[in-house]
CSV table of N, CA and C in Angstrom, one decimal:
chain,number,residue,atom,x,y,z
A,219,UNK,N,33.7,-75.8,91.5
A,219,UNK,CA,32.9,-74.7,91.0
A,219,UNK,C,32.6,-75.0,89.5
A,220,UNK,N,31.7,-75.9,89.4
A,220,UNK,CA,31.2,-76.3,88.0
A,220,UNK,C,30.6,-75.2,87.2
A,221,UNK,N,29.9,-74.3,87.9
A,221,UNK,CA,29.3,-73.2,87.2
A,221,UNK,C,30.3,-72.2,86.6
A,222,UNK,N,31.4,-72.0,87.3
A,222,UNK,CA,32.4,-71.1,86.8
A,222,UNK,C,33.1,-71.7,85.6
A,223,UNK,N,33.3,-73.0,85.6
A,223,UNK,CA,33.8,-73.7,84.4
A,223,UNK,C,32.9,-73.6,83.2
A,224,UNK,N,31.6,-73.8,83.5
A,224,UNK,CA,30.6,-73.7,82.4
A,224,UNK,C,30.5,-72.3,81.8
A,225,UNK,N,30.7,-71.3,82.6
A,225,UNK,CA,30.7,-69.9,82.1
A,225,UNK,C,31.8,-69.6,81.2
A,226,UNK,N,33.0,-70.2,81.6
A,226,UNK,CA,34.2,-69.9,80.8
A,226,UNK,C,34.3,-70.9,79.6
A,227,UNK,N,33.4,-71.8,79.4
A,227,UNK,CA,33.4,-72.7,78.3
A,227,UNK,C,34.3,-73.9,78.5
A,228,UNK,N,34.5,-74.3,79.7
A,228,UNK,CA,35.3,-75.4,80.1
A,228,UNK,C,34.9,-76.8,79.5
A,229,UNK,N,33.6,-76.9,79.3
A,229,UNK,CA,33.0,-78.1,78.7
A,229,UNK,C,32.8,-78.1,77.2
A,230,UNK,N,33.1,-77.0,76.6
A,230,UNK,CA,32.8,-76.8,75.2
A,230,UNK,C,33.5,-77.8,74.3
A,231,UNK,N,34.8,-78.0,74.6
A,231,UNK,CA,35.6,-79.0,73.7
A,231,UNK,C,35.0,-80.4,73.8
A,232,UNK,N,34.7,-80.8,75.0
A,232,UNK,CA,34.1,-82.2,75.2
A,232,UNK,C,32.8,-82.3,74.5
A,233,UNK,N,31.9,-81.3,74.6
A,233,UNK,CA,30.7,-81.3,73.9
A,233,UNK,C,30.9,-81.4,72.4
A,234,UNK,N,31.9,-80.6,71.9
A,234,UNK,CA,32.2,-80.7,70.5
A,234,UNK,C,32.7,-82.0,70.0
A,235,UNK,N,33.5,-82.7,70.8
A,235,UNK,CA,34.0,-84.0,70.5
A,235,UNK,C,32.8,-85.0,70.5
A,236,UNK,N,32.0,-84.9,71.5
A,236,UNK,CA,30.8,-85.8,71.5
A,236,UNK,C,29.9,-85.6,70.3
A,237,UNK,N,29.7,-84.3,69.9
A,237,UNK,CA,28.9,-84.0,68.7
A,237,UNK,C,29.6,-84.7,67.5
A,238,UNK,N,30.9,-84.5,67.3
A,238,UNK,CA,31.6,-85.1,66.1
A,238,UNK,C,31.4,-86.6,66.1
A,239,UNK,N,31.6,-87.2,67.2
A,239,UNK,CA,31.5,-88.7,67.3
A,239,UNK,C,30.1,-89.2,67.0
A,240,UNK,N,29.1,-88.4,67.4
A,240,UNK,CA,27.7,-88.8,67.2
A,240,UNK,C,27.3,-88.5,65.7
A,241,UNK,N,27.6,-87.4,65.2
A,241,UNK,CA,27.0,-87.0,63.9
A,241,UNK,C,28.0,-87.1,62.8
A,242,UNK,N,29.3,-87.3,63.0
A,242,UNK,CA,30.3,-87.4,62.0
A,242,UNK,C,31.3,-88.5,62.3
A,243,UNK,N,30.8,-89.8,62.4
A,243,UNK,CA,31.7,-90.8,62.8
A,243,UNK,C,32.8,-91.0,61.7
A,244,UNK,N,33.9,-91.3,62.2
A,244,UNK,CA,35.1,-91.4,61.3
A,244,UNK,C,35.8,-90.1,61.0
A,245,UNK,N,35.2,-89.0,61.4
A,245,UNK,CA,35.8,-87.7,61.1
A,245,UNK,C,37.0,-87.5,62.1
A,246,UNK,N,38.0,-86.9,61.6
A,246,UNK,CA,39.2,-86.6,62.5
A,246,UNK,C,38.8,-85.6,63.5
A,247,UNK,N,39.2,-85.9,64.8
A,247,UNK,CA,38.9,-85.0,65.9
A,247,UNK,C,40.1,-84.2,66.2
A,248,UNK,N,39.9,-82.9,66.2
A,248,UNK,CA,41.0,-82.0,66.5
A,248,UNK,C,41.4,-82.1,67.9
A,249,UNK,N,42.7,-81.7,68.2
A,249,UNK,CA,43.1,-81.7,69.6
A,249,UNK,C,42.4,-80.5,70.2
A,250,UNK,N,42.5,-80.5,71.6
A,250,UNK,CA,41.8,-79.4,72.3
A,250,UNK,C,42.5,-78.0,71.9
A,251,UNK,N,43.8,-78.1,71.7
A,251,UNK,CA,44.5,-76.8,71.3
A,251,UNK,C,44.0,-76.4,70.0
A,252,UNK,N,43.9,-77.3,69.0
A,252,UNK,CA,43.4,-76.9,67.7
A,252,UNK,C,42.0,-76.4,67.7
A,253,UNK,N,41.1,-77.0,68.6
A,253,UNK,CA,39.7,-76.6,68.7
A,253,UNK,C,39.7,-75.1,69.2
A,254,UNK,N,40.4,-74.8,70.2
A,254,UNK,CA,40.4,-73.4,70.8
A,254,UNK,C,41.0,-72.4,69.8
A,255,UNK,N,42.0,-72.8,69.1
A,255,UNK,CA,42.7,-71.9,68.1
A,255,UNK,C,41.7,-71.6,67.0
A,256,UNK,N,40.9,-72.6,66.5
A,256,UNK,CA,39.9,-72.4,65.5
A,256,UNK,C,38.8,-71.5,66.0
A,257,UNK,N,38.3,-71.8,67.2
A,257,UNK,CA,37.2,-71.1,67.8
A,257,UNK,C,37.6,-69.6,68.0
A,258,UNK,N,38.7,-69.3,68.5
A,258,UNK,CA,39.1,-67.9,68.7
A,258,UNK,C,39.3,-67.2,67.3
A,259,UNK,N,39.9,-67.9,66.3
A,259,UNK,CA,40.0,-67.3,65.0
A,259,UNK,C,38.7,-67.0,64.4
A,260,UNK,N,37.7,-67.9,64.6
A,260,UNK,CA,36.3,-67.6,64.1
A,260,UNK,C,35.7,-66.4,64.8
A,261,UNK,N,35.9,-66.3,66.1
A,261,UNK,CA,35.4,-65.2,66.8
A,261,UNK,C,36.0,-63.8,66.4
A,262,UNK,N,37.3,-63.9,66.1
A,262,UNK,CA,38.0,-62.7,65.6
A,262,UNK,C,37.5,-62.3,64.2
A,263,UNK,N,37.2,-63.3,63.4
A,263,UNK,CA,36.8,-63.0,62.0
A,263,UNK,C,35.3,-62.6,61.9
A,264,UNK,N,34.5,-63.0,62.9
A,264,UNK,CA,33.1,-62.7,62.9
A,264,UNK,C,32.7,-62.2,64.3
A,265,UNK,N,33.0,-61.0,64.6
A,265,UNK,CA,32.8,-60.5,66.0
A,265,UNK,C,31.3,-60.0,66.2
A,266,UNK,N,30.3,-60.6,65.6
A,266,UNK,CA,29.0,-60.2,65.7
A,266,UNK,C,28.4,-60.4,67.1
A,267,UNK,N,28.8,-61.4,67.9
A,267,UNK,CA,28.3,-61.7,69.1
A,267,UNK,C,29.0,-61.1,70.3
A,268,UNK,N,29.9,-60.2,70.1
A,268,UNK,CA,30.7,-59.6,71.2
A,268,UNK,C,30.3,-58.1,71.4
A,269,UNK,N,30.5,-57.7,72.6
A,269,UNK,CA,30.1,-56.3,72.9
A,269,UNK,C,31.2,-55.3,72.5
A,270,UNK,N,32.4,-55.7,72.5
A,270,UNK,CA,33.5,-54.8,72.2
A,270,UNK,C,34.4,-55.2,71.0
């Protein structure tokens, strides 16, 4: 069920890693756990795109 994975953001981390490698070579790449922790913290601090 690839569509279910894409709705839940299952590919977001890999896209982020690909972006960093392409546009910021040599930049330290966070672990997947660090990526999600940062992403959720940003969403909590800036809830403009959420309905609740």
